[in-house]
């Protein structure tokens, strides 16, 4: 395997958890819900995935439990933010604090335990092709799932009736309600889907990316995923590109540290966060681009006047 | 039969005061159940958590020491949240303040005395303000979402603090610990009561009173609230949203920076890789639990300082993870936010099931 190939491979691995979490958040935001709890949901997914895999010995069970864990956490957010119409910003922050704490509590006895690696899917023949072989045909199954999820999300949002309803709820909840669609139910489902995806992203971190559990291992990736959604201006296609870009930055940082260039490691570790801020600024200054795709009711509470 | 929320004609005053109490009781009840499920005697655990710290003089003192930075930061954040500015990066602004203020005793170790202490405090405030000005400018000039930028900057500030404490500012005679040189008494806040209560408690009390005066008695406080509740109404009134964003960021950054330098000049006494166990995040909960009101924040800050104390006690006495504290804090915020909706809404039970009011009309 050449070095270039190696770097490209690790970029895909670094991009996958971001893509998972950001796809889920994109759907929730398209329905009009700003869930700032992605970091917390990812942490819960990471610990659930690792714990369930360690207990059962089966990564597939870990992945499923991580999805359920993420959904339960999202459900908590949904109840408070949608049914009790609490401020979405504050509720999301609450979910992050709660999720980080709870994941630490659950993961206490798993610290330092070696993980069970997820087997790669090798397609005989194809995986041995030069360059594209390992890159396209030799990834772990979750990478493929992330790609399928991204394409599926695009298809659902822009090619199905359900997607149309979801976007209508996010763009004008008053009209959607008047037309007889249940705003709260649609939003709740979208939030649950967001939690499921964030849980997957977390599981990817603790099962594939590092394979181990350490407290705070999400390291701000949930927040970067949130920024990615803005960066992609709420379009799944751009989200994939964005995830690869951000994954690339975090990998570049690791490779630079490994080579040992004269920059202190802390400055290299800052890179993903600084790049995120810069990307946000570049995208946000273009208000017209944003206003085209931003769900008009994003972050606004809805109370049916019955 | 189903349950719906119905908007009240006027916000309920009684719920305004009841909601935090109900939220605390619900959190305690949930903790009771969690302890029960975990096979820990719940009464004993709750006692260790919330009562024991109040039974000894030294621990009450420690409680006040912990409450000071939390309350200082929360007071600042309440200005932001009242004007609907989502600064959640106080933890980073705290680190920036600690770094800026600590520069003086580290770079000029021989300087001592009241003037140096004053300069350190001012540098701390300035450092926090400068760091908070970054997301403020990015929001005003480029429309960048402040929730995300403030949080990203927390990671940047903490990494920079880590670098300085391990690298250039490490004590050469410090046996390789990632710390700066320990400060002298003449570079720290004077103790004014007991063993460890320092001048910073006065800063905190002043901040509470000034914040109360500003929000209730001045035009600035009024503008902040109007712009927070309705930016449109505010702009019709001729209030500048951008000025308010900058002002609230500077206030909250300055107070977070003050909290940071006070930690360094007080309980810690040197600069190390991390100066706060998450006070900047706890303060978010305190701001909401305290109804964004200075006196409410004072009480809420004492309560959450108690949860830190209890967490330490429970770790020693019954081997509970220190993460339990964070779970309690997050849960409390959930309950506060949910209970708060009863200020503006009431629950109504609708008897006829499928027949929606919408279809009847």
XYZ file of C-alpha atoms in Angstrom:
667
model
C 0.000 0.000 0.000
C 1.488 3.311 -0.999
C 1.560 6.223 1.418
C -0.888 8.215 -0.686
C -3.287 5.324 -0.610
C -2.869 5.104 3.143
C -3.669 8.778 3.615
C -6.728 8.567 1.391
C -7.935 5.539 3.324
C -7.613 7.310 6.659
C -9.410 10.363 5.279
C -12.407 8.176 4.486
C -12.257 6.697 7.991
C -12.081 10.137 9.576
C -14.917 11.463 7.414
C -17.349 8.629 8.155
C -18.327 9.511 11.763
C -18.775 13.142 10.716
C -20.937 12.086 7.782
C -23.152 9.878 9.953
C -23.765 12.562 12.563
C -24.206 15.351 10.021
C -26.676 13.413 7.850
C -28.910 12.869 10.860
C -28.699 16.500 11.889
C -29.421 17.595 8.311
C -32.709 15.689 8.359
C -33.676 17.113 11.758
C -32.835 20.634 10.626
C -34.745 20.189 7.373
C -37.745 19.448 9.590
C -37.073 22.705 11.420
C -35.391 21.386 14.554
C -31.978 22.624 15.625
C -30.602 19.897 17.878
C -27.336 21.063 19.396
C -27.027 17.782 21.288
C -25.165 15.908 18.538
C -21.984 15.707 20.622
C -23.916 14.157 23.498
C -25.756 11.692 21.261
C -22.477 10.657 19.644
C -20.911 10.076 23.055
C -23.855 7.888 24.049
C -23.600 6.003 20.756
C -19.866 5.510 21.252
C -20.221 4.072 24.747
C -23.284 1.961 23.913
C -21.552 0.546 20.835
C -18.394 -0.283 22.723
C -20.127 -1.699 25.791
C -22.552 -3.874 23.839
C -19.743 -5.198 21.645
C -17.553 -5.919 24.649
C -20.368 -7.748 26.453
C -21.687 -9.795 23.513
C -18.531 -10.041 21.447
C -20.501 -9.098 18.358
C -19.871 -5.692 16.722
C -23.221 -5.892 14.931
C -25.016 -5.899 18.292
C -22.861 -2.953 19.324
C -23.903 -0.988 16.270
C -27.577 -1.738 16.864
C -27.405 -0.789 20.539
C -25.572 2.439 19.603
C -28.406 3.316 17.223
C -30.986 2.673 19.935
C -28.953 4.641 22.487
C -28.678 7.620 20.145
C -32.408 7.464 19.465
C -33.289 7.361 23.162
C -31.102 10.395 23.797
C -32.726 12.192 20.865
C -36.142 11.207 22.226
C -35.318 12.981 25.470
C -34.464 16.103 23.496
C -37.608 15.703 21.406
C -39.878 15.475 24.431
C -38.449 18.589 26.062
C -37.956 20.692 22.931
C -41.045 19.647 20.932
C -43.740 18.590 23.397
C -42.740 21.031 26.116
C -41.718 23.666 23.529
C -38.540 24.521 25.414
C -35.871 26.636 23.759
C -34.080 24.364 21.294
C -30.648 25.922 21.793
C -30.732 25.399 25.536
C -32.228 21.916 25.299
C -29.529 20.839 22.873
C -26.806 22.077 25.195
C -28.512 20.168 28.017
C -28.439 17.012 25.915
C -24.725 17.423 25.240
C -23.860 17.936 28.914
C -26.105 15.049 29.940
C -24.862 12.743 27.190
C -21.188 13.387 27.916
C -21.770 12.756 31.616
C -23.889 9.649 31.138
C -21.459 8.147 28.626
C -18.648 8.619 31.133
C -20.733 6.942 33.812
C -21.664 3.954 31.627
C -18.167 3.645 30.208
C -16.393 3.735 33.551
C -15.691 0.011 33.625
C -14.718 -0.188 29.950
C -11.824 2.281 30.062
C -8.625 0.674 28.806
C -10.354 -2.442 27.501
C -9.204 -3.451 24.021
C -11.894 -3.246 21.354
C -13.104 -5.949 19.024
C -12.338 -4.794 15.503
C -15.102 -4.657 12.928
C -14.146 -6.953 10.042
C -13.442 -5.316 6.730
C -15.542 -6.301 3.778
C -13.189 -7.578 1.108
C -14.610 -8.235 -2.285
C -12.306 -10.853 -3.810
C -10.617 -9.618 -6.937
C -11.933 -6.066 -6.784
C -10.217 -5.247 -3.479
C -6.864 -6.157 -4.955
C -7.112 -3.592 -7.743
C -4.423 -0.911 -7.520
C -5.391 2.337 -5.747
C -9.180 2.053 -5.991
C -9.116 -1.516 -4.695
C -8.776 -0.907 -0.983
C -10.252 2.557 -1.226
C -13.545 1.671 -2.837
C -13.953 -2.054 -2.276
C -12.081 -2.766 0.930
C -13.629 -0.508 3.563
C -15.426 -1.610 6.681
C -19.176 -2.133 6.277
C -20.077 1.067 8.132
C -18.425 3.231 5.491
C -20.724 1.738 2.882
C -23.668 2.228 5.212
C -22.771 5.928 5.554
C -22.670 6.357 1.781
C -25.971 4.510 1.360
C -27.470 6.648 4.122
C -26.363 9.863 2.422
C -27.792 8.814 -0.946
C -30.953 7.481 0.689
C -31.427 10.741 2.575
C -31.103 12.756 -0.611
C -33.587 10.488 -2.346
C -36.040 10.639 0.550
C -35.866 14.414 0.979
C -36.115 15.407 -2.652
C -37.829 12.518 -4.420
C -40.538 11.268 -2.088
C -43.783 12.612 -0.681
C -42.569 12.006 2.849
C -39.541 14.146 2.179
C -41.702 16.894 0.767
C -43.838 16.888 3.908
C -40.742 16.951 6.092
C -39.307 19.938 4.246
C -42.682 21.698 4.303
C -42.803 21.260 8.081
C -39.365 22.800 8.337
C -40.073 25.660 5.981
C -43.505 26.736 7.149
C -44.930 24.879 10.100
C -48.070 26.977 10.151
C -49.083 26.046 6.619
C -48.055 22.423 7.049
C -50.261 22.236 10.117
C -53.152 23.890 8.290
C -52.842 21.308 5.518
C -53.324 18.605 8.125
C -49.796 17.338 8.590
C -48.695 16.650 12.100
C -45.813 19.052 12.651
C -44.807 17.670 16.032
C -44.887 14.030 14.910
C -42.843 14.742 11.768
C -40.297 16.693 13.757
C -40.098 14.060 16.461
C -39.415 11.344 13.882
C -36.774 13.511 12.219
C -35.109 14.099 15.588
C -35.138 10.355 16.317
C -33.520 9.694 12.953
C -30.895 12.288 13.843
C -30.208 10.458 17.091
C -29.934 7.127 15.299
C -27.363 8.551 12.891
C -25.386 10.301 15.635
C -25.371 7.006 17.535
C -23.922 5.318 14.458
C -21.275 8.029 14.199
C -20.340 7.472 17.829
C -20.205 3.711 17.383
C -17.889 4.207 14.432
C -15.484 6.102 16.677
C -15.372 3.488 19.445
C -15.526 0.408 17.200
C -13.549 1.319 14.084
C -11.736 4.641 14.384
C -9.930 4.164 17.694
C -11.342 0.823 18.734
C -11.522 1.603 22.461
C -13.493 3.663 24.930
C -12.143 6.807 26.588
C -14.234 9.562 28.190
C -14.749 12.595 25.943
C -13.514 10.583 22.966
C -15.950 12.378 20.646
C -13.635 15.390 20.977
C -15.971 17.979 19.475
C -16.863 15.963 16.378
C -20.556 16.474 17.127
C -20.086 20.217 16.961
C -18.058 19.933 13.781
C -20.922 17.879 12.322
C -23.293 20.725 13.152
C -21.039 23.177 11.375
C -20.853 20.771 8.444
C -24.611 20.994 7.948
C -24.319 24.770 7.590
C -21.264 24.314 5.377
C -23.268 21.990 3.117
C -26.136 24.505 3.103
C -28.511 21.659 4.020
C -27.768 19.595 0.892
C -26.709 15.928 1.285
C -24.390 15.956 -1.720
C -22.326 18.845 -0.411
C -22.354 17.160 2.984
C -20.367 14.216 1.629
C -17.767 16.561 0.143
C -17.661 18.588 3.349
C -17.191 15.488 5.493
C -14.248 14.391 3.340
C -12.726 17.881 3.582
C -13.069 18.044 7.373
C -11.956 14.444 7.718
C -8.973 15.376 5.581
C -8.014 18.228 7.888
C -8.087 16.051 10.996
C -6.045 13.359 9.251
C -3.539 15.827 7.881
C -3.009 16.932 11.448
C -2.282 13.360 12.578
C 0.097 12.686 9.709
C 1.921 15.962 10.331
C 2.375 14.942 13.955
C 3.649 11.527 12.931
C 6.205 12.974 10.534
C 7.292 15.274 13.335
C 7.337 18.677 11.681
C 8.457 21.363 14.092
C 5.003 22.587 15.112
C 3.826 21.710 18.651
C 1.126 19.053 18.617
C -1.399 21.329 20.336
C -1.359 23.722 17.401
C -1.921 20.887 14.958
C -4.778 19.604 17.108
C -6.390 23.045 16.892
C -6.584 22.788 13.108
C -9.977 21.054 12.726
C -11.628 23.587 15.034
C -10.024 26.606 13.392
C -10.864 25.295 9.935
C -14.449 24.791 11.100
C -14.679 28.422 12.231
C -13.158 29.670 8.978
C -15.488 27.493 6.912
C -18.483 28.775 8.855
C -17.425 32.359 8.242
C -16.899 31.816 4.510
C -20.266 30.137 4.078
C -22.215 32.433 6.402
C -21.103 35.681 4.782
C -22.895 34.593 1.634
C -26.382 35.281 2.910
C -28.127 34.677 -0.381
C -26.677 31.182 -0.725
C -27.791 30.374 2.791
C -31.252 31.834 2.497
C -32.067 29.589 -0.476
C -31.735 26.357 1.442
C -32.026 27.254 5.127
C -35.256 25.794 6.531
C -37.237 28.927 7.313
C -38.600 27.606 10.622
C -35.242 26.283 11.832
C -35.086 26.472 15.602
C -38.590 27.905 16.003
C -40.964 26.178 18.380
C -44.398 25.151 17.195
C -47.536 24.977 19.300
C -50.716 23.808 17.555
C -53.555 26.182 18.395
C -56.262 23.664 19.081
C -58.477 11.670 25.362
C -55.224 13.493 24.836
C -53.158 16.122 26.522
C -52.333 19.369 24.783
C -50.423 22.485 25.704
C -52.460 25.650 25.724
C -50.987 29.113 25.767
C -51.748 31.094 28.881
C -53.116 34.593 28.418
C -50.502 35.944 30.787
C -47.312 34.200 31.905
C -47.823 32.507 35.242
C -45.987 34.303 38.012
C -46.275 31.436 40.430
C -44.816 28.973 37.923
C -41.933 31.360 37.424
C -40.868 30.667 41.002
C -42.191 27.102 41.258
C -40.565 25.736 38.102
C -36.948 25.609 39.388
C -38.137 24.019 42.634
C -40.134 21.373 40.778
C -37.157 20.770 38.485
C -34.834 20.214 41.440
C -37.302 17.858 43.115
C -37.721 15.877 39.879
C -33.933 15.636 39.487
C -33.604 14.367 43.045
C -36.385 11.842 42.452
C -34.681 10.631 39.256
C -31.376 10.340 41.100
C -33.160 8.343 43.806
C -34.359 5.862 41.175
C -30.958 5.682 39.472
C -29.217 4.940 42.785
C -31.859 2.360 43.609
C -31.312 0.626 40.259
C -27.557 0.757 40.702
C -27.912 -1.045 44.029
C -26.787 1.928 46.123
C -28.753 2.958 49.204
C -30.473 6.043 47.730
C -31.060 7.876 50.997
C -27.412 7.550 51.968
C -26.210 8.598 48.506
C -28.471 11.664 48.427
C -27.345 12.553 51.941
C -23.695 12.354 50.932
C -24.417 14.371 47.819
C -26.570 17.192 49.056
C -26.486 17.352 52.852
C -23.105 16.248 54.070
C -21.199 19.116 52.389
C -23.306 21.495 54.477
C -22.511 19.881 57.810
C -18.919 21.046 58.237
C -17.476 24.544 58.236
C -14.576 23.690 55.926
C -16.877 22.231 53.297
C -19.226 25.218 53.408
C -16.158 27.358 52.806
C -15.146 25.129 49.917
C -18.680 25.387 48.560
C -18.435 29.179 48.459
C -15.016 28.964 46.783
C -16.479 26.774 44.033
C -19.626 28.888 43.681
C -17.695 32.109 42.953
C -16.495 31.317 39.405
C -19.767 29.591 38.485
C -21.876 32.568 39.566
C -19.540 35.121 37.979
C -19.763 33.359 34.618
C -23.500 32.731 34.831
C -24.170 36.416 35.521
C -22.359 37.267 32.294
C -24.137 34.560 30.338
C -27.518 35.800 31.549
C -26.915 39.034 29.615
C -26.225 37.024 26.466
C -29.207 34.734 26.838
C -31.576 37.609 27.611
C -30.626 39.152 24.299
C -30.858 35.739 22.559
C -27.112 35.570 21.954
C -25.951 31.978 22.326
C -22.541 32.245 23.906
C -21.769 28.736 25.147
C -18.007 29.191 25.047
C -17.454 30.691 28.503
C -15.118 27.813 29.285
C -12.750 29.097 26.586
C -13.115 32.725 27.647
C -12.240 31.611 31.175
C -9.044 29.976 29.899
C -8.177 33.115 27.923
C -8.593 35.255 31.040
C -6.469 32.889 33.115
C -3.712 32.953 30.486
C -3.725 36.731 30.063
C -3.663 37.475 33.784
C -1.093 34.811 34.631
C 1.301 36.267 32.075
C 2.359 38.967 34.550
C 3.642 36.777 37.434
C 5.123 34.248 35.018
C 7.020 36.758 32.878
C 7.892 39.095 35.781
C 8.176 36.819 38.825
C 9.667 39.485 41.075
C 6.761 41.930 40.784
C 4.435 41.792 43.769
C 1.885 43.814 45.683
C -1.530 45.394 45.251
C -0.699 47.069 41.941
C 0.364 43.764 40.429
C -2.748 42.037 41.729
C -4.899 44.776 40.217
C -3.055 44.525 36.916
C -3.510 40.755 36.851
C -7.254 41.085 37.425
C -7.583 43.704 34.699
C -5.559 41.552 32.305
C -7.804 38.595 33.108
C -10.926 40.574 32.327
C -9.350 41.977 29.160
C -8.272 38.512 28.038
C -11.774 37.103 28.424
C -13.269 40.128 26.658
C -10.829 39.916 23.760
C -11.514 36.219 23.301
C -15.285 36.781 23.408
C -14.940 39.599 20.885
C -13.864 37.087 18.214
C -17.219 35.254 17.922
C -19.002 38.601 18.371
C -17.193 40.111 15.387
C -17.683 36.947 13.329
C -21.405 37.104 14.075
C -21.793 40.815 13.384
C -19.597 40.995 10.290
C -20.099 37.584 8.716
C -23.326 36.269 10.227
C -21.473 33.219 11.591
C -23.478 31.150 14.067
C -22.137 32.033 17.512
C -23.166 28.745 19.134
C -20.736 26.880 16.916
C -17.922 29.441 16.849
C -17.868 29.943 20.636
C -17.711 26.206 21.172
C -14.956 25.647 18.598
C -12.970 28.398 20.324
C -13.207 26.504 23.628
C -11.160 23.699 22.120
C -8.668 26.169 20.665
C -8.235 28.021 23.982
C -7.855 24.827 25.998
C -5.241 23.478 23.600
C -3.359 26.769 23.756
C -3.476 26.728 27.555
C -2.182 23.171 27.485
C 0.671 24.230 25.209
C 1.687 27.201 27.357
C 1.599 25.214 30.617
C 3.648 22.363 29.160
C 5.882 24.493 26.962
C 7.092 28.072 27.278
C 5.601 28.796 30.709
C 6.557 25.564 32.415
C 8.432 25.931 35.684
C 12.084 24.960 34.979
C 12.439 23.929 38.629
C 9.124 22.091 38.698
C 10.271 18.469 38.352
C 8.794 18.351 34.850
C 5.194 18.828 36.004
C 3.146 20.682 33.350
C 2.699 23.689 35.627
C 3.950 27.234 35.812
C 5.953 28.512 38.772
C 3.725 28.699 41.894
C 2.717 32.305 42.517
C 3.744 34.197 45.647
C 1.186 35.531 48.141
C 1.807 39.006 46.719
C 0.563 37.801 43.341
C -2.621 36.186 44.626
C -5.963 37.491 45.848
C -5.898 38.186 49.593
C -7.843 35.856 51.862
C -10.617 37.864 53.479
C -12.443 35.237 55.540
C -11.784 31.763 56.873
C -8.955 29.771 55.355
C -9.630 30.086 51.653
C -12.343 32.659 50.949
C -10.649 35.311 48.899
C -11.435 38.750 47.569
C -13.116 37.165 44.532
C -16.257 36.607 46.603
C -16.620 40.409 46.758
C -16.258 40.637 42.966
C -19.028 38.074 42.674
C -21.376 39.953 45.001
C -20.672 43.219 43.176
C -21.363 41.504 39.844
C -24.710 40.228 41.136
C -25.799 43.643 42.400
C -24.577 45.541 39.335
C -26.263 43.028 37.032
C -29.502 43.389 38.977
C -29.290 47.161 38.719
C -28.432 47.070 35.013
C -31.211 44.712 34.012
C -33.978 46.249 36.075
C -33.158 49.939 36.281
C -31.273 50.986 33.154
C -32.109 51.583 29.524
C -29.366 49.144 28.457
C -31.026 46.325 30.346
C -34.339 47.184 28.746
C -32.816 47.234 25.261
C -31.185 43.860 25.830
C -34.505 42.295 26.767
C -36.476 43.891 23.945
C -33.939 42.819 21.332
C -33.842 39.368 22.834
C -37.580 38.868 22.739
C -38.249 40.531 19.424
C -35.415 41.780 17.221
C -37.991 43.475 14.989
C -39.554 45.438 17.818
C -36.062 46.368 18.916
C -35.073 47.688 15.527
C -38.306 49.714 15.320
C -37.312 51.185 18.639
C -34.022 52.208 17.063
C -31.906 49.805 19.131
C -28.877 48.380 17.365
C -28.807 44.606 17.477
C -25.119 44.529 16.555
C -24.145 46.810 19.411
C -26.076 44.605 21.808
C -24.375 41.454 20.500
C -20.983 43.034 21.083
C -21.921 44.409 24.493
C -23.328 41.166 25.853
C -20.355 39.206 24.521
C -17.933 41.644 26.165
C -19.792 41.489 29.489
C -19.924 37.700 29.528
C -16.370 37.308 28.250
C -15.063 39.789 30.789
C -16.763 38.023 33.689
C -15.606 34.599 32.465
C -12.066 35.982 32.185
C -12.364 37.388 35.692
C -13.489 33.970 36.925
C -10.493 32.400 35.191
C -7.865 34.712 36.657
C -9.495 34.497 40.104
C -9.146 30.705 39.994
C -5.473 31.058 39.091
C -4.887 33.743 41.762
C -6.831 31.838 44.378
C -7.556 28.160 44.838
C -4.999 26.995 42.234
C -2.120 29.433 42.750
C -0.354 28.668 39.482
C -1.123 28.089 35.816
C -1.677 24.493 34.775
C -2.958 22.625 31.717
C -6.560 22.998 32.839
C -7.893 25.611 35.233
C -11.577 24.709 35.303
C -13.498 21.467 35.788
C -16.175 22.713 33.393
C -17.382 25.803 35.292
C -18.104 27.494 31.952
C -20.627 24.802 31.056
C -22.108 24.478 34.533
C -22.739 28.218 34.418
C -25.100 27.699 31.464
C -27.291 25.544 33.703
C -27.006 28.050 36.529
C -28.117 30.894 34.258
C -31.278 29.046 33.266
C -32.018 27.576 36.691
C -31.693 31.097 38.081
C -34.257 32.426 35.581
C -31.538 34.658 34.048
C -32.082 36.808 37.148
C -29.034 37.838 39.232
C -30.497 36.764 42.578
C -31.803 33.536 41.101
C -28.340 32.877 39.700
C -26.821 33.437 43.131
C -28.992 30.682 44.595
C -28.633 28.349 41.603
C -24.856 28.804 41.633
C -24.660 27.728 45.261
C -26.777 24.668 44.459
C -24.580 23.554 41.563
C -21.420 24.208 43.564
C -23.010 21.845 46.080
C -23.364 19.206 43.362
C -19.610 19.464 42.670
C -18.901 19.042 46.379
C -21.309 16.145 46.681
C -19.791 14.501 43.646
C -16.345 14.578 45.251
C -17.748 13.270 48.519
C -19.662 10.458 46.833
C -16.534 9.461 44.923
C -14.653 8.977 48.176
C -17.465 7.538 50.283
C -19.275 5.190 47.897
C -16.954 5.031 44.903
C -19.323 6.812 42.517
C -17.769 8.108 39.311
C -17.271 11.875 39.205
C -19.310 11.819 35.996
C -22.396 11.407 38.194
C -22.181 15.129 38.890
C -22.345 15.960 35.206
C -25.304 13.640 34.712
C -27.114 15.387 37.554
C -26.337 18.795 36.066
C -27.503 17.875 32.557
C -30.656 16.258 33.885
C -31.414 19.304 36.010
C -31.220 21.540 32.940
C -33.623 19.244 31.073
C -36.131 19.431 33.890
C -35.788 23.197 34.236
C -36.421 23.718 30.531
C -39.424 21.384 30.527
C -40.932 22.925 33.675
C -40.384 26.416 32.298
C -42.900 25.786 29.567
C -45.610 25.873 32.240
C -44.873 29.543 32.723
C -46.298 30.261 29.301
C -48.488 27.212 28.728
C -50.864 25.050 30.696
C -51.782 21.434 30.174
C -55.296 20.789 29.035
C -56.933 17.415 28.693
C -59.017 17.186 25.542
C -61.837 14.696 25.944
C -63.132 13.946 22.446
C -60.356 11.990 20.688
C -60.206 12.163 16.901
C -62.362 15.232 16.395
C -59.664 17.862 16.001
C -60.474 21.450 16.657
C -58.916 22.166 13.288
C -61.471 20.030 11.423
C -64.402 21.469 13.356
C -63.413 24.947 12.398
